[in-house]
Each structure stands twice: as structure tokens, then as C-alpha cells.
C-alpha positions as semicolon CSV with decimal commas, in nm:
position;residue;x (nm);y (nm);z (nm)
1;M;10,149;10,137;9,779
2;P;10,100;10,313;10,117
3;S;10,233;10,019;10,316
4;Y;10,397;10,026;10,659
5;S;10,613;9,721;10,731
6;A;10,646;9,620;11,095
7;D;10,585;9,336;11,337
8;P;10,213;9,241;11,322
9;R;10,185;9,322;11,694
10;T;10,310;9,673;11,622
11;L;10,063;9,714;11,336
12;A;9,778;9,590;11,556
13;S;9,861;9,858;11,816
14;I;9,813;10,150;11,572
15;D;9,461;10,295;11,583
16;G;9,319;10,366;11,239
17;L;9,601;10,201;11,046
18;D;9,358;10,123;10,762
19;S;9,322;10,498;10,704
20;W;9,696;10,556;10,653
21;P;9,663;10,519;10,273
22;E;9,464;10,844;10,277
23;R;9,782;11,026;10,379
24;Q;9,944;10,927;10,050
25;L;9,648;11,019;9,828
26;I;9,807;11,357;9,760
27;D;10,028;11,162;9,517
28;L;9,719;11,178;9,293
29;R;9,843;11,524;9,191
30;E;10,038;11,328;8,928
31;L;9,705;11,298;8,745
32;Q;9,732;11,664;8,644
33;L;9,969;11,540;8,372
34;P;9,747;11,401;8,093
35;D;9,973;11,100;8,020
36;R;9,970;10,975;8,381
37;R;9,762;10,697;8,535
38;C;9,753;10,621;8,906
39;L;9,674;10,289;9,068
40;V;9,616;10,298;9,445
41;V;9,622;9,981;9,656
42;S;9,451;9,995;9,996
43;P;9,354;9,739;10,263
44;V;8,987;9,849;10,264
45;P;8,787;10,044;10,003
46;L;8,854;10,417;9,987
47;S;8,533;10,617;9,999
48;D;8,440;10,861;9,725
49;I;8,439;11,143;9,977
50;C;8,803;11,070;10,072
51;L;8,912;11,062;9,707
52;D;8,719;11,374;9,609
53;A;8,858;11,567;9,908
54;V;9,199;11,535;9,738
55;L;9,105;11,549;9,370
56;E;8,908;11,871;9,414
57;L;9,222;12,043;9,545
58;L;9,394;12,006;9,209
59;P;9,369;12,339;9,025
60;A;9,207;12,371;8,683
61;A;9,110;12,005;8,659
62;Q;8,766;11,845;8,659
63;T;8,728;11,554;8,901
64;R;8,561;11,341;8,633
65;W;8,861;11,387;8,399
66;L;9,100;11,283;8,679
67;R;8,888;10,987;8,785
68;G;8,909;10,840;8,437
69;R;9,281;10,770;8,492
70;L;9,255;10,657;8,853
71;Q;9,215;10,295;8,957
72;C;9,165;10,191;9,320
73;I;9,219;9,833;9,432
74;A;9,102;9,732;9,780
75;L;9,228;9,403;9,917
76;H;8,943;9,375;10,169
77;D;9,196;9,259;10,427
78;R;9,216;9,422;10,769
79;S;9,464;9,177;10,917
80;A;9,769;9,308;11,104
81;Q;10,013;9,263;10,816
82;S;10,183;9,507;10,584
83;L;9,983;9,601;10,275
84;T;10,265;9,494;10,044
85;E;10,281;9,148;10,197
86;K;9,905;9,118;10,152
87;L;9,937;9,201;9,783
88;L;10,229;8,960;9,734
89;A;10,009;8,684;9,879
90;R;9,756;8,730;9,594
91;P;9,919;8,576;9,283
92;Q;9,613;8,617;9,058
93;L;9,591;8,988;9,135
94;L;9,965;9,025;9,075
95;A;9,925;8,858;8,737
96;D;9,645;9,100;8,648
97;L;9,860;9,398;8,750
98;Q;10,154;9,266;8,552
99;R;9,939;9,276;8,238
100;Q;9,807;9,626;8,314
101;L;10,119;9,818;8,413
102;P;10,325;9,953;8,122
103;P;10,707;9,954;8,124
104;G;10,852;10,242;8,323
105;S;10,576;10,246;8,585
106;R;10,691;10,369;8,927
107;L;10,628;10,239;9,275
108;S;10,553;10,511;9,530
109;A;10,562;10,366;9,882
110;Y;10,573;10,488;10,240
111;A;10,913;10,321;10,271
112;I;11,115;10,067;10,073
113;G;11,168;9,735;10,248
114;P;11,229;9,378;10,129
115;A;10,861;9,329;10,045
116;E;10,848;9,645;9,833
117;E;11,164;9,537;9,649
118;R;11,011;9,196;9,577
119;L;10,695;9,362;9,448
120;A;10,892;9,602;9,227
121;Q;11,095;9,315;9,082
122;H;10,785;9,104;9,019
123;L;10,599;9,389;8,844
124;Q;10,912;9,543;8,686
125;L;10,858;9,879;8,857
126;C;11,099;10,165;8,907
127;V;11,133;10,247;9,278
128;D;11,112;10,593;9,435
129;G;11,313;10,544;9,752
130;T;11,628;10,423;9,923
131;P;11,723;10,059;9,854
132;H;11,667;9,842;10,158
133;H;12,033;9,744;10,189
134;L;12,103;10,110;10,276
135;S;11,822;10,136;10,532
136;H;12,078;10,130;10,816
137;W;12,129;10,503;10,758
138;G;11,765;10,559;10,848
139;S;11,788;10,370;11,178
140;K;11,867;10,521;11,520
141;A;12,219;10,378;11,524
142;G;12,285;10,469;11,161
143;S;12,162;10,825;11,216
144;A;12,402;10,877;11,507
145;A;12,688;10,731;11,301
146;L;12,620;10,964;11,007
147;F;12,593;11,272;11,229
148;Q;12,926;11,174;11,385
149;E;13,083;11,115;11,044
150;I;13,003;11,461;10,904
151;G;13,046;11,660;11,226
152;I;12,682;11,737;11,311
153;P;12,624;11,796;11,686
154;H;12,425;11,504;11,825
155;P;12,359;11,338;12,161
156;R;12,621;11,093;12,285
157;T;12,508;10,745;12,188
158;T;12,600;10,385;12,269
159;A;12,669;10,117;12,012
160;L;12,378;9,903;11,894
161;C;12,276;9,644;12,158
162;R;12,046;9,342;12,136
163;T;12,006;9,233;12,499
164;L;11,942;9,408;12,830
165;G;12,285;9,294;12,946
166;E;12,456;9,455;12,648
167;L;12,255;9,775;12,704
168;A;12,351;9,787;13,070
169;E;12,721;9,741;12,987
170;A;12,716;10,003;12,711
171;L;12,519;10,247;12,928
172;E;12,759;10,212;13,219
173;Q;13,056;10,285;12,994
174;L;12,881;10,586;12,836
175;M;12,787;10,745;13,167
176;L;13,123;10,688;13,331
177;E;13,306;10,836;13,032
178;H;13,075;11,139;13,029
179;P;12,987;11,238;13,388
180;G;12,795;11,542;13,259
181;I;12,511;11,323;13,126
182;T;12,207;11,376;13,349
183;G;11,948;11,168;13,163
184;V;11,924;10,887;12,907
185;V;11,667;10,774;12,650
186;I;11,645;10,417;12,521
187;K;11,548;10,393;12,154
188;L;11,454;10,084;11,958
189;N;11,666;10,094;11,644
190;R;11,395;10,071;11,376
191;M;11,073;10,181;11,543
192;A;10,887;10,483;11,402
193;G;10,647;10,732;11,555
194;G;10,807;10,746;11,901
195;R;10,665;10,404;11,994
196;G;11,017;10,276;12,062
197;N;11,148;10,563;12,280
198;A;11,148;10,568;12,660
199;P;11,347;10,759;12,925
200;L;11,556;10,550;13,163
201;P;11,392;10,562;13,511
202;L;11,714;10,611;13,707
203;D;11,865;10,893;13,913
204;L;12,211;10,909;13,755
205;G;12,353;11,131;14,030
206;G;12,286;10,870;14,298
207;W;12,381;10,586;14,065
208;R;12,735;10,718;14,019
209;Q;12,797;10,705;14,394
210;R;12,747;10,328;14,413
211;S;13,005;10,051;14,377
212;E;13,066;9,888;14,040
213;G;12,862;9,576;14,119
214;L;12,566;9,775;14,252
215;R;12,578;10,010;13,955
216;R;12,537;9,727;13,704
217;A;12,256;9,565;13,905
218;Q;12,072;9,895;13,937
219;L;12,103;9,959;13,564
220;L;11,958;9,618;13,484
221;R;11,664;9,677;13,720
222;A;11,595;10,016;13,559
223;L;11,606;9,861;13,211
224;E;11,370;9,582;13,316
225;Q;11,124;9,848;13,437
226;L;11,160;10,061;13,123
227;P;10,826;10,235;13,047
228;M;10,842;10,160;12,674
229;P;10,513;10,236;12,492
230;L;10,548;9,920;12,281
231;P;10,436;9,613;12,482
232;H;10,660;9,367;12,294
233;W;10,965;9,591;12,299
234;R;11,199;9,320;12,431
235;E;11,134;9,109;12,120
236;E;11,208;9,416;11,906
237;L;11,529;9,470;12,103
238;Q;11,643;9,118;12,022
239;A;11,540;9,137;11,656
240;E;11,653;9,488;11,556
241;G;11,855;9,618;11,851
242;A;11,842;9,941;12,048
243;I;12,065;10,230;12,149
244;A;12,092;10,441;12,462
245;Q;12,125;10,811;12,398
246;E;12,205;11,115;12,609
247;W;11,904;11,329;12,703
248;I;11,971;11,688;12,594
249;A;11,839;11,906;12,874
250;S;11,689;12,243;12,781
251;R;11,438;12,480;12,936
252;S;11,265;12,551;12,604
253;P;11,358;12,285;12,347
254;H;11,221;12,303;11,993
255;S;11,180;12,000;11,766
256;P;11,227;12,118;11,407
257;S;11,254;11,887;11,107
258;V;11,381;11,906;10,751
259;Q;11,231;11,726;10,453
260;L;11,447;11,655;10,147
261;W;11,417;11,478;9,813
262;I;11,713;11,297;9,654
263;D;11,653;11,225;9,286
264;Q;11,784;10,925;9,095
265;Q;12,096;11,120;8,993
266;G;12,178;11,200;9,356
267;S;12,080;11,568;9,352
268;V;11,946;11,691;9,686
269;A;11,657;11,938;9,706
270;L;11,491;12,102;10,004
271;V;11,122;12,015;10,031
272;S;11,018;12,184;10,357
273;T;11,097;12,260;10,720
274;H;10,861;12,224;11,016
275;E;10,826;12,266;11,389
276;Q;10,711;11,928;11,517
277;C;10,447;11,896;11,790
278;L;10,534;11,600;12,011
279;G;10,311;11,424;12,263
280;G;10,245;11,082;12,409
281;I;10,340;10,957;12,751
282;H;10,706;11,058;12,710
283;R;10,651;11,350;12,467
284;Q;10,840;11,153;12,203
285;S;10,552;11,084;11,961
286;F;10,472;11,292;11,653
287;E;10,125;11,449;11,676
288;G;10,141;11,739;11,432
289;C;10,351;12,020;11,289
290;R;10,370;12,387;11,198
291;F;10,515;12,519;10,873
292;P;10,771;12,663;10,834
293;A;11,032;12,612;11,107
294;S;11,120;12,912;11,324
295;H;11,291;13,200;11,143
296;R;11,536;13,221;11,434
297;Y;11,734;12,922;11,309
298;R;11,571;12,823;10,978
299;S;11,868;12,919;10,760
300;A;12,106;12,714;10,975
301;L;11,853;12,429;10,979
302;I;11,832;12,422;10,599
303;A;12,211;12,430;10,563
304;A;12,257;12,147;10,814
305;G;11,980;11,943;10,652
306;L;12,137;11,975;10,308
307;R;12,473;11,861;10,453
308;V;12,306;11,545;10,580
309;G;12,128;11,499;10,247
310;E;12,449;11,526;10,047
311;A;12,614;11,265;10,270
312;L;12,317;11,030;10,228
313;A;12,312;11,082;9,851
314;A;12,682;10,992;9,832
315;K;12,601;10,662;10,004
316;G;12,329;10,584;9,747
317;C;12,016;10,691;9,936
318;R;11,729;10,817;9,722
319;G;11,375;10,950;9,751
320;S;11,220;11,104;10,064
321;V;11,442;11,194;10,359
322;L;11,311;11,334;10,688
323;I;11,559;11,460;10,946
324;D;11,456;11,536;11,304
325;W;11,647;11,789;11,511
326;L;11,648;11,942;11,857
327;A;11,706;12,317;11,881
328;T;11,837;12,453;12,212
329;R;11,932;12,806;12,307
330;E;12,203;12,952;12,526
331;G;12,147;13,326;12,544
332;S;12,094;13,433;12,184
333;A;12,284;13,138;12,032
334;W;12,098;12,835;11,899
335;T;12,242;12,484;11,869
336;L;12,090;12,230;11,631
337;W;12,129;11,869;11,745
338;G;12,084;11,594;11,489
339;M;11,840;11,344;11,640
340;E;11,713;11,104;11,376
341;I;11,711;11,034;11,001
342;N;11,410;10,872;10,833
343;L;11,449;10,735;10,481
344;R;11,076;10,737;10,413
345;K;10,765;10,950;10,403
346;G;10,621;11,068;10,732
347;G;10,370;11,283;10,913
348;T;10,510;11,606;10,767
349;T;10,508;11,480;10,407
350;H;10,142;11,505;10,314
351;P;10,056;11,839;10,489
352;F;10,316;12,020;10,280
353;Q;10,206;11,850;9,960
354;L;9,843;11,932;10,041
355;A;9,923;12,299;10,107
356;A;10,148;12,339;9,802
357;T;9,897;12,169;9,571
358;A;9,593;12,355;9,703
359;T;9,756;12,700;9,691
360;G;9,961;12,648;9,374
361;G;10,256;12,733;9,595
362;Q;10,627;12,712;9,522
363;L;10,898;12,674;9,783
364;N;11,167;12,941;9,806
365;S;11,461;12,707;9,868
366;E;11,674;12,985;10,018
367;T;11,426;13,113;10,276
368;G;11,221;12,795;10,322
369;E;10,898;12,990;10,263
370;L;10,602;12,866;10,057
371;I;10,483;13,131;9,812
372;G;10,123;13,098;9,694
373;A;10,000;13,146;9,336
374;D;9,915;13,511;9,414
375;G;10,267;13,582;9,547
376;S;10,175;13,581;9,915
377;G;10,336;13,371;10,186
378;I;10,160;13,055;10,303
379;V;10,183;12,898;10,649
380;Y;9,991;12,612;10,807
381;E;9,936;12,395;11,110
382;A;9,864;12,025;11,075
383;C;9,750;11,751;11,308
384;D;9,799;11,389;11,206
385;S;9,595;11,206;11,470
386;W;9,347;11,447;11,622
387;R;9,145;11,237;11,863
388;L;8,786;11,350;11,912
389;P;8,670;11,202;12,246
390;K;8,313;11,159;12,118
391;G;8,395;11,139;11,750
392;K;8,326;10,770;11,711
393;G;8,017;10,719;11,500
394;L;8,050;11,060;11,335
395;L;8,035;11,025;10,957
396;P;8,284;11,212;10,734
397;E;7,988;11,381;10,561
398;Q;7,869;11,520;10,895
399;W;8,213;11,661;10,975
400;L;8,254;11,817;10,629
401;D;7,905;11,965;10,640
402;A;7,979;12,137;10,972
403;V;8,314;12,271;10,848
404;I;8,170;12,400;10,519
405;R;7,868;12,565;10,687
406;R;8,105;12,761;10,910
407;K;8,311;12,862;10,602
408;L;8,624;12,696;10,737
409;Y;8,689;12,463;10,443
410;F;8,978;12,559;10,214
411;N;8,888;12,842;9,977
412;R;9,104;12,865;9,665
413;S;9,025;13,234;9,605
414;R;9,146;13,325;9,956
415;L;9,419;13,058;9,965
416;S;9,322;12,977;10,321
417;G;9,107;12,732;10,512
418;C;9,113;12,375;10,642
419;I;9,176;12,052;10,453
420;P;9,075;11,730;10,634
421;H;9,245;11,396;10,580
422;R;9,220;11,048;10,735
423;L;8,842;11,085;10,713
424;G;8,820;10,705;10,703
425;A;8,935;10,684;11,067
426;L;8,669;10,919;11,203
427;S;8,362;10,702;11,253
428;E;8,538;10,387;11,378
429;H;8,827;10,534;11,577
430;G;8,730;10,895;11,645
431;L;9,051;11,008;11,472
432;L;9,101;11,279;11,214
433;G;9,382;11,458;11,037
434;V;9,362;11,821;10,933
435;T;9,579;12,091;10,774
436;A;9,485;12,453;10,847
437;I;9,629;12,692;10,587
438;G;9,660;13,066;10,645
439;R;9,848;13,375;10,530
440;N;10,019;13,407;10,866
441;R;10,069;13,212;11,187
442;R;9,784;13,387;11,365
443;E;9,532;13,296;11,094
444;A;9,642;12,930;11,080
445;S;9,622;12,901;11,461
446;A;9,278;13,066;11,466
447;L;9,153;12,815;11,209
448;M;9,270;12,525;11,425
449;Q;9,092;12,676;11,725
450;Q;8,771;12,717;11,524
451;L;8,795;12,353;11,419
452;Q;8,817;12,254;11,783
453;D;8,501;12,457;11,847
454;V;8,330;12,269;11,561
455;A;8,437;11,936;11,708
456;A;8,303;12,036;12,050
457;S;7,967;12,138;11,904
458;L;7,929;11,812;11,715
459;Q;8,005;11,607;12,024
460;N;7,745;11,775;12,248
């Protein structure tokens, strides 16, 4: 159930949202076990080419054998509403599913919210994920509170606010208590993908020189002019709240992340580490990643990530955990700042699963390296929303044909090459996802560059 729950206006603002289910298709690797069946729900029909692009990655398994235990249900509904809510609004389909699904079936979702819990209860499904009543720990305010609780360095943060007046008051107190703060970011408490982050347009040095009354008025004006990417951000502020957070200044900041899995018994396991590539108007939006995170601080990153995971497990959190960090350097010393906890799948989830499945790789949990089936190290670069300026109208078959003819598609004997995803967003939106797998960083980067050359040739 690859459903993203948010305000319909937020959903409507996401290009290619109907293709998001393709990011979760790597869960079809479960079909390698002969006793498993998979049922995939999507808003629009998934094309055979999208399904086969994943199924053919599974080693030593014929696609026809896998297809026999795969069922795809398309709701034929492109409205701006979460996929789970769409399914819950179809009682006859729910009744059919209730008859089909055997006891012990599991619900695999992007995130667990109230709708997913209602669906699981209705269909008597086990849930892979954190219960919604614990979702606070995956919010901006909850993340800061947890980092504070366990002693992880993190930016100074205000309490959760729900009006511009409350934000102005909390901001004023924060900046007067900490005169060293030179910049501030406003973050909507439960918004994903950087859509709810914006820097405060205010010169704090000049602001501090003003009288108390002028300071508050100037803060309110700056907040009213906040360049938030989300058009309806004030309604989100009122509904879910927001925090103001210190901007950590650095000449060469890095944005690593840690992915964990917490099983139903509360055991925490490292899944992967990445360097995140951020973009957007404020360079706060996830656009892609490189695996693994830098060797210069990877060991410390893993240790800090596991500390956070253990604390979350003790509170009852389960399933996928993604932790975003900021790495800054003073001389030869690196500091890792805890930035955000996500109790869900994300943009780094499927590239790692794709690479591990395609290469038969196993993660070395001590070093954070992925070791391929032949014993060699595996690295990759991935882009989640690669926008091709003239890609609209280009069919997935045309893109795949060009990649295969240039011998760039993933080759299992070499354990290198490119794996496309989000093919369903190409023709309509000019968007594509891709994971470029290589034996070293240079090879993975060269593959991404060659893909860009392919894209340029197809657009001429």
C-alpha cells in the first residue's frame, strides 16, 4: 500500500505522485520465497514494463513464476487523496480483499497513519511500521526532543507553535537567549520532502539592535513574508504546528543519512548510510543520494544512528527509520548534528533495496559497505526525481531502448549498470528515477554522466 497521507492540496502539488507506487515495487523481492504472495494497490494501472523492470532483477527466478503469485489492483482514481483513503472508500473491494487475504498477511506501507491502521484492522493485517500514536517522534518537534533527550548534538529549536504570533514570541526568546545564532529556518512539523522548510528572511544582526517593540513587529513581518515552498503553509501551521530552528553555518556542509530497521521485538539493525543530494529553492529538498556515506565519519554516523534507533525502539517505534544529519568540519574534526527523524520509507529506501537485490549484496554492518555476490564492494548514485526538460511524451520503452543499446542497463555478470524507476512519470511529467551501480565512486558517477548524455540525445 504505497500511500502518502497529506492534505489534498499538498498531494496535488507533487508532480508524478501516481508513479510513487513504483518506488515500493522492490518489495516484490518477497516473491523469491515460494510461499509468498504479493498484492499491490495503485491509483492507476502499473505497466508491464514497470513491473518487469523490477522482477527481472531478482536472481535465479523466472518472471512468469513470480507473476503467478503477484496481483495488482488499480483503483483508477487520480484524485488528490491518499491511496489508503481511496481504498477505504470502496467497501465492495474491501470485502473481496477480506475473503482473499489469509490470516497473518502483512501491510507494507510508505508510512503508518490513521487510515493505514483502519485498513489493517478491517482486513486483519499485521503492520510493518510505527503505530500512529507514536508518530510524534518522527515529526520535527519530536526529533529535536529525542536528540535532546539522548545527548545528540542538534540545532537549537523552539517549542512547537501554531500561529505566527506564537512563532514570533518563541523566536525572539530563542535568539535573545543565544546571541550566537546567525540564521533561522522555519519548519512545518509534519511536512516531508523539504516542502515545509524555509529560511527566515531577516538580518539578525540588525534585528538585535532594535527596541523590544520593533523587534517583535519586524519578526512578524518576516514571518508573513516567509518564502515557504508550500502555498497553503499557514493552514498547515495551524493544523500541525511548526518550529523555528537554528541554521548551522558551515563552509562545506554534508547531509548524510542513516537508514535503520526495528523489528517487532525491538531489535535495531543498520540498513544503509547515504550522502543526500539536496536541491530546491532553499536547498532543503531531497533530490538524490550517494551510497555509502563518506568514510571520514561513517563509523561515527553509524554509532550515532544506532543510538537514536535504540531510543526509538524503547519508545515502541517499529519498522523503517530514516535519520537525517548535518556533518560539519572544524579542522580535521567532524561534528554530526541530528536534524530530523522519519518513521517511514523515503527516497533512500528503494535505491538500496534495488542495489542489494540486483547484486545479491549483503551489508557489512560494521563498515556500512555493501558487498556483492562476488565479494566486491558496491557503490551507487541515485536520483529520485530527475527532470528531463524535453522528456514529456517520451515513452518508457524509448528510454529503455536507448539505455540498453548503449550498454548502460544493469548487467548481472558485471554487477554494474543503471536501473530506472518511476518510469510511469516519464511521458506525462518528464520525470524519471534512476540508480547507477558501480564498483567504485568513479564508475557510478561516470554512469550517471552517460545517462545524462543519453537524455540529451533523446531530447534533440
